PDB file of C-alpha atoms and ligand atoms in Angstrom:
ATOM      1  CA  UNK A 240       4.785  -6.736 -14.541  1.00 42.00           C
ATOM      2  CA  UNK A 241       6.349  -6.030 -17.927  1.00 41.00           C
ATOM      3  CA  UNK A 242       7.150  -2.240 -18.480  1.00 44.00           C
ATOM      4  CA  UNK A 243       5.919  -0.541 -21.365  1.00 40.00           C
ATOM      5  CA  UNK A 244       8.206   0.580 -24.070  1.00 30.00           C
ATOM      6  CA  UNK A 245       8.154   4.479 -22.506  1.00 33.00           C
ATOM      7  CA  UNK A 246       7.957   6.201 -19.671  1.00 37.00           C
ATOM      8  CA  UNK A 247       4.367   7.967 -19.141  1.00 44.00           C
ATOM      9  CA  UNK A 248       2.619   9.540 -16.604  1.00 58.00           C
ATOM     10  CA  UNK A 249      -0.593   9.694 -18.706  1.00 71.00           C
ATOM     11  CA  UNK A 250      -3.258   7.001 -17.498  1.00 81.00           C
ATOM     12  CA  UNK A 251      -5.264   5.238 -19.815  1.00 78.00           C
ATOM     13  CA  UNK A 252      -9.074   6.108 -19.955  1.00 79.00           C
ATOM     14  CA  UNK A 253     -10.105   3.513 -18.157  1.00 81.00           C
ATOM     15  CA  UNK A 254      -8.002   3.848 -15.318  1.00 86.00           C
ATOM     16  CA  UNK A 255     -10.184   4.089 -11.946  1.00 86.00           C
ATOM     17  CA  UNK A 256      -8.141   7.297 -11.034  1.00 83.00           C
ATOM     18  CA  UNK A 257      -8.484   9.014 -14.328  1.00 83.00           C
ATOM     19  CA  UNK A 258     -10.657  11.820 -13.615  1.00 84.00           C
ATOM     20  CA  UNK A 259      -9.803  12.132  -9.769  1.00 85.00           C
ATOM     21  CA  UNK A 260      -7.540  15.252  -9.616  1.00 87.00           C
ATOM     22  CA  UNK A 261      -6.494  14.700  -5.991  1.00 87.00           C
ATOM     23  CA  UNK A 262      -5.373  10.993  -7.335  1.00 88.00           C
ATOM     24  CA  UNK A 263      -3.290  12.636 -10.184  1.00 88.00           C
ATOM     25  CA  UNK A 264      -1.748  14.804  -8.034  1.00 87.00           C
ATOM     26  CA  UNK A 265      -0.602  12.278  -5.433  1.00 88.00           C
ATOM     27  CA  UNK A 266       0.790  10.369  -8.338  1.00 88.00           C
ATOM     28  CA  UNK A 267       2.486  13.153 -10.007  1.00 88.00           C
ATOM     29  CA  UNK A 268       4.166  14.047  -6.364  1.00 89.00           C
ATOM     30  CA  UNK A 269       4.991  10.398  -5.582  1.00 92.00           C
ATOM     31  CA  UNK A 270       6.574  10.073  -9.201  1.00 90.00           C
ATOM     32  CA  UNK A 271       8.667  13.312  -8.597  1.00 90.00           C
ATOM     33  CA  UNK A 272      10.085  11.296  -5.298  1.00 89.00           C
ATOM     34  CA  UNK A 273      11.203   8.714  -7.869  1.00 90.00           C
ATOM     35  CA  UNK A 274      12.252  11.042 -10.355  1.00 91.00           C
ATOM     36  CA  UNK A 275      14.834  12.867  -8.333  1.00 92.00           C
ATOM     37  CA  UNK A 276      16.148   9.639  -7.005  1.00 93.00           C
ATOM     38  CA  UNK A 277      19.928   8.865  -7.882  1.00 92.00           C
ATOM     39  CA  UNK A 278      21.581   5.622  -7.287  1.00 89.00           C
ATOM     40  CA  UNK A 279      23.460   5.520  -4.133  1.00 89.00           C
ATOM     41  CA  UNK A 280      21.440   8.513  -2.415  1.00 92.00           C
ATOM     42  CA  UNK A 281      19.404   7.404   0.557  1.00 94.00           C
ATOM     43  CA  UNK A 282      15.826   6.411  -0.693  1.00 95.00           C
ATOM     44  CA  UNK A 283      13.579   9.062   0.401  1.00 93.00           C
ATOM     45  CA  UNK A 284      10.414   8.937   2.200  1.00 93.00           C
ATOM     46  CA  UNK A 285       7.048   9.058   0.797  1.00 94.00           C
ATOM     47  CA  UNK A 286       4.300  10.541   2.834  1.00 92.00           C
ATOM     48  CA  UNK A 287       1.428   8.442   2.288  1.00 94.00           C
ATOM     49  CA  UNK A 288      -2.273   9.655   3.300  1.00 93.00           C
ATOM     50  CA  UNK A 289      -4.330   7.820   5.461  1.00 94.00           C
ATOM     51  CA  UNK A 290      -6.485   6.765   2.567  1.00 93.00           C
ATOM     52  CA  UNK A 291      -3.649   5.334   0.427  1.00 95.00           C
ATOM     53  CA  UNK A 292      -2.378   3.543   4.222  1.00 96.00           C
ATOM     54  CA  UNK A 293      -6.123   2.115   4.168  1.00 96.00           C
ATOM     55  CA  UNK A 294      -5.910   0.650   0.497  1.00 95.00           C
ATOM     56  CA  UNK A 295      -2.475  -1.123   1.682  1.00 97.00           C
ATOM     57  CA  UNK A 296      -4.052  -2.395   5.026  1.00 97.00           C
ATOM     58  CA  UNK A 297      -7.055  -3.602   3.053  1.00 96.00           C
ATOM     59  CA  UNK A 298      -5.452  -5.322   0.402  1.00 96.00           C
ATOM     60  CA  UNK A 299      -2.292  -6.750   2.213  1.00 97.00           C
ATOM     61  CA  UNK A 300      -4.654  -8.236   4.803  1.00 97.00           C
ATOM     62  CA  UNK A 301      -6.759  -9.997   2.230  1.00 97.00           C
ATOM     63  CA  UNK A 302      -3.520 -11.169   0.266  1.00 97.00           C
ATOM     64  CA  UNK A 303      -1.891 -12.444   3.269  1.00 97.00           C
ATOM     65  CA  UNK A 304      -5.047 -14.696   4.009  1.00 97.00           C
ATOM     66  CA  UNK A 305      -5.249 -15.773   0.345  1.00 97.00           C
ATOM     67  CA  UNK A 306      -1.492 -16.839   0.304  1.00 97.00           C
ATOM     68  CA  UNK A 307      -1.997 -19.309   3.087  1.00 95.00           C
ATOM     69  CA  UNK A 308      -3.936 -21.141   0.693  1.00 94.00           C
ATOM     70  CA  UNK A 309      -2.829 -20.283  -2.812  1.00 96.00           C
ATOM     71  CA  UNK A 310       1.053 -19.626  -2.439  1.00 97.00           C
ATOM     72  CA  UNK A 311       3.942 -21.835  -2.251  1.00 97.00           C
ATOM     73  CA  UNK A 312       5.944 -22.839   0.792  1.00 97.00           C
ATOM     74  CA  UNK A 313       8.805 -20.747  -0.784  1.00 98.00           C
ATOM     75  CA  UNK A 314       6.712 -17.621  -0.921  1.00 97.00           C
ATOM     76  CA  UNK A 315       5.317 -17.908   2.257  1.00 97.00           C
ATOM     77  CA  UNK A 316       8.458 -18.394   4.129  1.00 98.00           C
ATOM     78  CA  UNK A 317       9.611 -15.085   2.235  1.00 97.00           C
ATOM     79  CA  UNK A 318       6.649 -13.139   3.273  1.00 97.00           C
ATOM     80  CA  UNK A 319       7.390 -14.167   6.989  1.00 97.00           C
ATOM     81  CA  UNK A 320      11.038 -12.888   6.928  1.00 97.00           C
ATOM     82  CA  UNK A 321       9.912 -10.113   5.193  1.00 98.00           C
ATOM     83  CA  UNK A 322       7.644  -8.952   7.613  1.00 97.00           C
ATOM     84  CA  UNK A 323       6.126  -6.036   5.673  1.00 98.00           C
ATOM     85  CA  UNK A 324       3.917  -3.640   7.677  1.00 97.00           C
ATOM     86  CA  UNK A 325       0.179  -4.277   7.832  1.00 96.00           C
ATOM     87  CA  UNK A 326      -1.244  -1.050   8.455  1.00 97.00           C
ATOM     88  CA  UNK A 327       0.357   1.484   6.221  1.00 98.00           C
ATOM     89  CA  UNK A 328       2.110   1.486   2.961  1.00 97.00           C
ATOM     90  CA  UNK A 329       6.017   0.204   3.515  1.00 98.00           C
ATOM     91  CA  UNK A 330       8.635   2.766   2.477  1.00 97.00           C
ATOM     92  CA  UNK A 331      10.878   1.591  -0.058  1.00 97.00           C
ATOM     93  CA  UNK A 332      13.788   2.572   2.152  1.00 97.00           C
ATOM     94  CA  UNK A 333      12.661  -0.046   4.814  1.00 97.00           C
ATOM     95  CA  UNK A 334      11.786  -2.894   2.211  1.00 98.00           C
ATOM     96  CA  UNK A 335      15.363  -2.388   0.289  1.00 98.00           C
ATOM     97  CA  UNK A 336      16.971  -2.697   3.633  1.00 97.00           C
ATOM     98  CA  UNK A 337      15.234  -5.755   4.152  1.00 98.00           C
ATOM     99  CA  UNK A 338      15.605  -7.655   1.089  1.00 98.00           C
ATOM    100  CA  UNK A 339      19.456  -6.537   1.079  1.00 98.00           C
ATOM    101  CA  UNK A 340      20.047  -8.187   4.653  1.00 98.00           C
ATOM    102  CA  UNK A 341      17.920 -11.440   3.375  1.00 98.00           C
ATOM    103  CA  UNK A 342      19.239 -11.980  -0.071  1.00 98.00           C
ATOM    104  CA  UNK A 343      21.835  -9.004  -1.082  1.00 98.00           C
ATOM    105  CA  UNK A 344      18.832  -7.587  -3.237  1.00 98.00           C
ATOM    106  CA  UNK A 345      18.171  -4.175  -3.659  1.00 97.00           C
ATOM    107  CA  UNK A 346      15.220  -1.962  -4.232  1.00 97.00           C
ATOM    108  CA  UNK A 347      15.225   1.466  -6.102  1.00 96.00           C
ATOM    109  CA  UNK A 348      12.637   3.830  -6.581  1.00 96.00           C
ATOM    110  CA  UNK A 349      11.433   4.717 -10.220  1.00 94.00           C
ATOM    111  CA  UNK A 350       8.774   7.263 -11.188  1.00 91.00           C
ATOM    112  CA  UNK A 351       6.891   4.695 -13.105  1.00 88.00           C
ATOM    113  CA  UNK A 352       6.973   2.507 -16.280  1.00 85.00           C
ATOM    114  CA  UNK A 353      10.482   2.300 -17.279  1.00 90.00           C
ATOM    115  CA  UNK A 354      11.909   0.888 -20.245  1.00 94.00           C
ATOM    116  CA  UNK A 355      11.721  -2.956 -20.551  1.00 95.00           C
ATOM    117  CA  UNK A 356      15.522  -3.410 -21.030  1.00 97.00           C
ATOM    118  CA  UNK A 357      16.499  -0.743 -18.173  1.00 97.00           C
ATOM    119  CA  UNK A 358      14.081  -3.047 -15.954  1.00 97.00           C
ATOM    120  CA  UNK A 359      15.391  -6.238 -16.924  1.00 98.00           C
ATOM    121  CA  UNK A 360      19.209  -5.153 -17.044  1.00 98.00           C
ATOM    122  CA  UNK A 361      18.625  -3.810 -13.503  1.00 98.00           C
ATOM    123  CA  UNK A 362      17.945  -7.325 -12.156  1.00 98.00           C
ATOM    124  CA  UNK A 363      21.461  -8.422 -13.244  1.00 98.00           C
ATOM    125  CA  UNK A 364      22.927  -5.874 -10.715  1.00 98.00           C
ATOM    126  CA  UNK A 365      20.707  -7.555  -8.222  1.00 98.00           C
ATOM    127  CA  UNK A 366      18.530  -4.175  -8.135  1.00 98.00           C
ATOM    128  CA  UNK A 367      14.709  -4.210  -8.580  1.00 98.00           C
ATOM    129  CA  UNK A 368      12.998  -0.852 -10.119  1.00 97.00           C
ATOM    130  CA  UNK A 369       9.726  -0.167  -8.022  1.00 96.00           C
ATOM    131  CA  UNK A 370       7.075   2.113  -8.743  1.00 94.00           C
ATOM    132  CA  UNK A 371       5.916   3.689  -5.554  1.00 94.00           C
ATOM    133  CA  UNK A 372       2.544   4.950  -6.244  1.00 93.00           C
ATOM    134  CA  UNK A 373      -0.556   2.741  -5.112  1.00 94.00           C
ATOM    135  CA  UNK A 374      -4.104   1.927  -6.957  1.00 90.00           C
ATOM    136  CA  UNK A 375      -6.942   3.981  -6.529  1.00 89.00           C
ATOM    137  CA  UNK A 376      -8.710   3.892  -3.161  1.00 89.00           C
ATOM    138  CA  UNK A 377     -12.249   3.314  -5.183  1.00 87.00           C
ATOM    139  CA  UNK A 378     -11.300  -0.021  -6.454  1.00 85.00           C
ATOM    140  CA  UNK A 379      -8.688  -1.301  -3.673  1.00 85.00           C
ATOM    141  CA  UNK A 380      -8.567  -4.943  -5.296  1.00 85.00           C
ATOM    142  CA  UNK A 381      -7.993  -3.764  -8.702  1.00 83.00           C
ATOM    143  CA  UNK A 382      -5.150  -1.961 -10.672  1.00 84.00           C
ATOM    144  CA  UNK A 383      -4.637  -2.054 -14.276  1.00 82.00           C
ATOM    145  CA  UNK A 384      -0.776  -1.421 -13.854  1.00 83.00           C
ATOM    146  CA  UNK A 385       1.656  -2.598 -11.631  1.00 87.00           C
ATOM    147  CA  UNK A 386       1.528  -0.280  -8.413  1.00 92.00           C
ATOM    148  CA  UNK A 387       3.383  -0.528  -5.015  1.00 96.00           C
ATOM    149  CA  UNK A 388       1.228  -3.825  -3.996  1.00 96.00           C
ATOM    150  CA  UNK A 389       2.382  -5.570  -7.227  1.00 96.00           C
ATOM    151  CA  UNK A 390       6.006  -4.611  -6.552  1.00 97.00           C
ATOM    152  CA  UNK A 391       6.486  -5.260  -2.944  1.00 98.00           C
ATOM    153  CA  UNK A 392       3.709  -7.965  -2.056  1.00 97.00           C
ATOM    154  CA  UNK A 393       4.502  -9.551  -5.344  1.00 98.00           C
ATOM    155  CA  UNK A 394       8.007  -9.299  -6.571  1.00 98.00           C
ATOM    156  CA  UNK A 395       9.879  -8.063  -2.915  1.00 98.00           C
ATOM    157  CA  UNK A 396       8.326 -11.296  -1.328  1.00 98.00           C
ATOM    158  CA  UNK A 397       9.938 -13.170  -3.748  1.00 98.00           C
ATOM    159  CA  UNK A 398      13.261 -11.779  -3.369  1.00 98.00           C
ATOM    160  CA  UNK A 399      13.239 -12.318   0.341  1.00 98.00           C
ATOM    161  CA  UNK A 400      14.238 -15.929  -0.404  1.00 98.00           C
ATOM    162  CA  UNK A 401      17.765 -15.954  -1.739  1.00 98.00           C
ATOM    163  CA  UNK A 402      17.337 -18.597  -4.134  1.00 98.00           C
ATOM    164  CA  UNK A 403      14.444 -16.812  -6.055  1.00 98.00           C
ATOM    165  CA  UNK A 404      16.705 -13.741  -5.543  1.00 98.00           C
ATOM    166  CA  UNK A 405      19.477 -15.565  -7.731  1.00 98.00           C
ATOM    167  CA  UNK A 406      17.176 -16.474 -10.071  1.00 98.00           C
ATOM    168  CA  UNK A 407      15.764 -12.809 -10.725  1.00 98.00           C
ATOM    169  CA  UNK A 408      19.605 -12.059 -11.297  1.00 98.00           C
ATOM    170  CA  UNK A 409      20.196 -14.825 -13.381  1.00 98.00           C
ATOM    171  CA  UNK A 410      17.209 -13.561 -15.564  1.00 98.00           C
ATOM    172  CA  UNK A 411      18.883  -9.951 -15.432  1.00 98.00           C
ATOM    173  CA  UNK A 412      21.699 -11.419 -16.935  1.00 98.00           C
ATOM    174  CA  UNK A 413      20.040 -13.329 -19.728  1.00 98.00           C
ATOM    175  CA  UNK A 414      18.111 -10.328 -20.604  1.00 98.00           C
ATOM    176  CA  UNK A 415      21.611  -8.545 -21.308  1.00 98.00           C
ATOM    177  CA  UNK A 416      22.610 -11.281 -23.623  1.00 98.00           C
ATOM    178  CA  UNK A 417      19.188 -11.149 -25.442  1.00 98.00           C
ATOM    179  CA  UNK A 418      20.067  -8.235 -27.608  1.00 97.00           C
ATOM    180  CA  UNK A 419      17.830  -8.930 -30.629  1.00 96.00           C
ATOM    181  CA  UNK A 420      14.359  -7.657 -30.228  1.00 96.00           C
ATOM    182  CA  UNK A 421      13.073 -11.447 -31.103  1.00 96.00           C
ATOM    183  CA  UNK A 422      15.398 -13.032 -28.504  1.00 97.00           C
ATOM    184  CA  UNK A 423      14.237 -10.533 -25.658  1.00 97.00           C
ATOM    185  CA  UNK A 424      10.602 -10.850 -26.723  1.00 96.00           C
ATOM    186  CA  UNK A 425      11.286 -14.822 -26.148  1.00 97.00           C
ATOM    187  CA  UNK A 426      12.763 -14.097 -23.107  1.00 98.00           C
ATOM    188  CA  UNK A 427      10.082 -11.710 -21.938  1.00 97.00           C
ATOM    189  CA  UNK A 428       7.240 -14.369 -22.352  1.00 97.00           C
ATOM    190  CA  UNK A 429       9.322 -16.809 -20.233  1.00 98.00           C
ATOM    191  CA  UNK A 430       9.691 -14.144 -17.497  1.00 98.00           C
ATOM    192  CA  UNK A 431       5.810 -13.499 -17.991  1.00 97.00           C
ATOM    193  CA  UNK A 432       5.050 -17.079 -17.563  1.00 98.00           C
ATOM    194  CA  UNK A 433       7.386 -17.968 -14.640  1.00 98.00           C
ATOM    195  CA  UNK A 434       8.476 -14.797 -12.273  1.00 98.00           C
ATOM    196  CA  UNK A 435       5.101 -13.089 -12.937  1.00 97.00           C
ATOM    197  CA  UNK A 436       2.389 -15.760 -13.265  1.00 97.00           C
ATOM    198  CA  UNK A 437       4.302 -18.972 -12.419  1.00 98.00           C
ATOM    199  CA  UNK A 438       2.796 -22.007 -10.691  1.00 98.00           C
ATOM    200  CA  UNK A 439       4.233 -25.223  -9.164  1.00 98.00           C
ATOM    201  CA  UNK A 440       2.833 -28.645  -7.753  1.00 97.00           C
ATOM    202  CA  UNK A 441       3.377 -28.779  -3.988  1.00 96.00           C
ATOM    203  CA  UNK A 442       2.397 -31.404  -1.646  1.00 88.00           C
ATOM    204  CA  UNK A 443       0.795 -30.135   1.523  1.00 77.00           C
ATOM    205  CA  UNK A 444      -1.983 -30.781   4.102  1.00 75.00           C
ATOM    206  CA  UNK A 445      -4.711 -31.294   0.942  1.00 77.00           C
ATOM    207  CA  UNK A 446      -2.264 -33.342  -1.101  1.00 81.00           C
ATOM    208  CA  UNK A 447      -0.782 -32.154  -4.318  1.00 88.00           C
ATOM    209  CA  UNK A 448      -2.089 -28.571  -5.397  1.00 94.00           C
ATOM    210  CA  UNK A 449      -1.060 -26.189  -7.576  1.00 97.00           C
ATOM    211  CA  UNK A 450       0.396 -23.231  -5.686  1.00 97.00           C
ATOM    212  CA  UNK A 451       1.673 -19.614  -7.234  1.00 98.00           C
ATOM    213  CA  UNK A 452       4.714 -18.420  -7.046  1.00 98.00           C
ATOM    214  CA  UNK A 453       4.760 -15.508  -9.780  1.00 98.00           C
ATOM    215  CA  UNK A 454       4.354 -11.744  -8.574  1.00 97.00           C
ATOM    216  CA  UNK A 455       1.417 -11.215 -10.583  1.00 96.00           C
ATOM    217  CA  UNK A 456      -0.857 -13.949  -9.244  1.00 97.00           C
ATOM    218  CA  UNK A 457       0.652 -13.343  -5.434  1.00 97.00           C
ATOM    219  CA  UNK A 458      -0.296  -9.418  -5.884  1.00 96.00           C
ATOM    220  CA  UNK A 459      -3.646 -10.241  -7.447  1.00 94.00           C
ATOM    221  CA  UNK A 460      -6.549 -10.592  -5.069  1.00 93.00           C
ATOM    222  CA  UNK A 461      -8.881 -11.903  -7.734  1.00 93.00           C
ATOM    223  CA  UNK A 462      -6.827 -14.184  -9.931  1.00 95.00           C
ATOM    224  CA  UNK A 463      -5.113 -15.895  -6.980  1.00 96.00           C
ATOM    225  CA  UNK A 464      -8.368 -17.445  -6.181  1.00 95.00           C
ATOM    226  CA  UNK A 465      -9.255 -18.507  -9.608  1.00 95.00           C
ATOM    227  CA  UNK A 466      -6.085 -19.248 -11.190  1.00 96.00           C
ATOM    228  CA  UNK A 467      -6.467 -23.212 -10.782  1.00 96.00           C
ATOM    229  CA  UNK A 468      -9.452 -23.096 -13.138  1.00 96.00           C
ATOM    230  CA  UNK A 469      -6.887 -21.947 -15.780  1.00 96.00           C
ATOM    231  CA  UNK A 470      -5.470 -24.522 -18.406  1.00 97.00           C
ATOM    232  CA  UNK A 471      -2.328 -25.699 -16.335  1.00 97.00           C
ATOM    233  CA  UNK A 472      -0.208 -26.781 -18.873  1.00 98.00           C
ATOM    234  CA  UNK A 473       3.170 -29.051 -17.879  1.00 97.00           C
ATOM    235  CA  UNK A 474       6.508 -27.037 -17.731  1.00 98.00           C
ATOM    236  CA  UNK A 475       7.805 -26.409 -20.985  1.00 97.00           C
ATOM    237  CA  UNK A 476       9.797 -23.399 -21.751  1.00 97.00           C
ATOM    238  CA  UNK A 477       9.925 -23.520 -25.522  1.00 95.00           C
ATOM    239  CA  UNK A 478       5.974 -23.349 -25.237  1.00 96.00           C
ATOM    240  CA  UNK A 479       6.112 -20.521 -22.649  1.00 97.00           C
ATOM    241  CA  UNK A 480       8.750 -18.255 -24.988  1.00 96.00           C
ATOM    242  CA  UNK A 481       6.352 -18.728 -27.942  1.00 94.00           C
ATOM    243  CA  UNK A 482       2.907 -18.185 -26.185  1.00 94.00           C
ATOM    244  CA  UNK A 483       1.136 -14.674 -26.487  1.00 92.00           C
ATOM    245  CA  UNK A 484      -0.473 -13.164 -23.548  1.00 91.00           C
ATOM    246  CA  UNK A 485      -2.984 -10.532 -22.470  1.00 90.00           C
ATOM    247  CA  UNK A 486      -2.073  -8.472 -19.647  1.00 87.00           C
ATOM    248  CA  UNK A 487      -5.363  -7.125 -19.073  1.00 85.00           C
ATOM    249  CA  UNK A 488      -7.107 -10.201 -18.364  1.00 89.00           C
ATOM    250  CA  UNK A 489      -6.844 -13.343 -16.096  1.00 93.00           C
ATOM    251  CA  UNK A 490      -4.277 -15.837 -17.541  1.00 94.00           C
ATOM    252  CA  UNK A 491      -6.113 -18.295 -19.489  1.00 96.00           C
ATOM    253  CA  UNK A 492      -3.375 -20.723 -19.610  1.00 97.00           C
ATOM    254  CA  UNK A 493      -0.473 -21.218 -17.037  1.00 98.00           C
ATOM    255  CA  UNK A 494       2.613 -23.632 -16.782  1.00 98.00           C
ATOM    256  CA  UNK A 495       3.190 -25.610 -13.779  1.00 98.00           C
ATOM    257  CA  UNK A 496       6.790 -26.751 -12.706  1.00 98.00           C
ATOM    258  CA  UNK A 497       6.916 -29.985 -10.546  1.00 97.00           C
ATOM    259  CA  UNK A 498       8.446 -28.004  -7.263  1.00 97.00           C
ATOM    260  CA  UNK A 499      10.431 -25.174  -6.313  1.00 97.00           C
ATOM    261  CA  UNK A 500      13.412 -27.099  -6.908  1.00 97.00           C
ATOM    262  CA  UNK A 501      12.699 -27.709 -10.326  1.00 98.00           C
ATOM    263  CA  UNK A 502      11.725 -24.168 -11.333  1.00 98.00           C
ATOM    264  CA  UNK A 503      15.158 -23.345  -9.746  1.00 98.00           C
ATOM    265  CA  UNK A 504      17.074 -25.605 -11.833  1.00 98.00           C
ATOM    266  CA  UNK A 505      15.171 -25.894 -14.949  1.00 98.00           C
ATOM    267  CA  UNK A 506      14.561 -22.075 -15.204  1.00 98.00           C
ATOM    268  CA  UNK A 507      18.081 -21.133 -14.018  1.00 98.00           C
ATOM    269  CA  UNK A 508      19.645 -23.072 -16.679  1.00 98.00           C
ATOM    270  CA  UNK A 509      17.669 -21.563 -19.121  1.00 98.00           C
ATOM    271  CA  UNK A 510      18.539 -18.326 -18.152  1.00 98.00           C
ATOM    272  CA  UNK A 511      22.344 -19.083 -17.905  1.00 98.00           C
ATOM    273  CA  UNK A 512      22.527 -20.510 -21.101  1.00 97.00           C
ATOM    274  CA  UNK A 513      20.432 -17.808 -22.852  1.00 98.00           C
ATOM    275  CA  UNK A 514      21.639 -15.563 -25.722  1.00 97.00           C
ATOM    276  CA  UNK A 515      21.129 -14.219 -29.034  1.00 96.00           C
ATOM    277  CA  UNK A 516      22.532 -17.603 -30.457  1.00 95.00           C
ATOM    278  CA  UNK A 517      20.558 -19.876 -28.566  1.00 93.00           C
ATOM    279  CA  UNK A 518      17.450 -18.143 -29.426  1.00 94.00           C
ATOM    280  CA  UNK A 519      18.126 -18.440 -33.225  1.00 92.00           C
ATOM    281  CA  UNK A 520      19.227 -22.342 -32.888  1.00 89.00           C
ATOM    282  CA  UNK A 521      15.670 -22.830 -31.277  1.00 83.00           C
ATOM    283  CA  UNK A 522      14.165 -21.126 -34.123  1.00 83.00           C
ATOM    284  CA  UNK A 523      16.120 -21.651 -37.252  1.00 65.00           C
TER     285      UNK A 523
HETATM  286 FE1  FE2 B 732       5.940  -7.636 -12.179  1.00 97.38          FE
END
């Protein structure tokens, strides 16, 4: 999900783990692994607790079922190729090894939220910056922030597709050319309505259905079941870039592409041509 503007370990007052000292200590410990990591080093192991492994097992089993009904074919294929562990939290080094092999994309640990430009900019180097902590065990199907379930079941699953991995790199390159805050803001909204919350039409056994390809939907137990109730608008990059969104609630508006090929073609073309000038020309 979109990274907040500053690196912070403080949890908001309504975070389910905010008053659980053991949870806070675990987060601090896991964050430290990310903080100490330097690019080029082997990615260190995080020793997850049995409780944390159980959260992963519970959520990943449910999401795997839901993906069969609600995720698009490109994602379901990617998920099969990625073959994540079912009963324990995956180690980033093993996911990184898989995505390198499948699509030449790297996963790197970070301690927590990183600055927006750093997060997007790393994509240009085919590198995804990933948090490693997991949501609080009291509410396994909810997280107010991106956790390892979101990063891996959402984003890494997409990155198992070489075509989608290329799109992430194209997005990263576009972000580097969007040097003004306004141009980056427009880009961020397009990223949100596509790589985070994108949906598309897909013909399947049940006829034409709207299915999810964005990481935010793929990793959300609640939202993936109800996103078809949102107002589904036709594909329109200009509208995406100017539509505001609220990260704290289910998205009331989504934009549907005609197909995965259309996503790759239209969004790829947008990213490839995007810079401060194209933003200015379209908003003169
Ligand atoms: Fe995300």
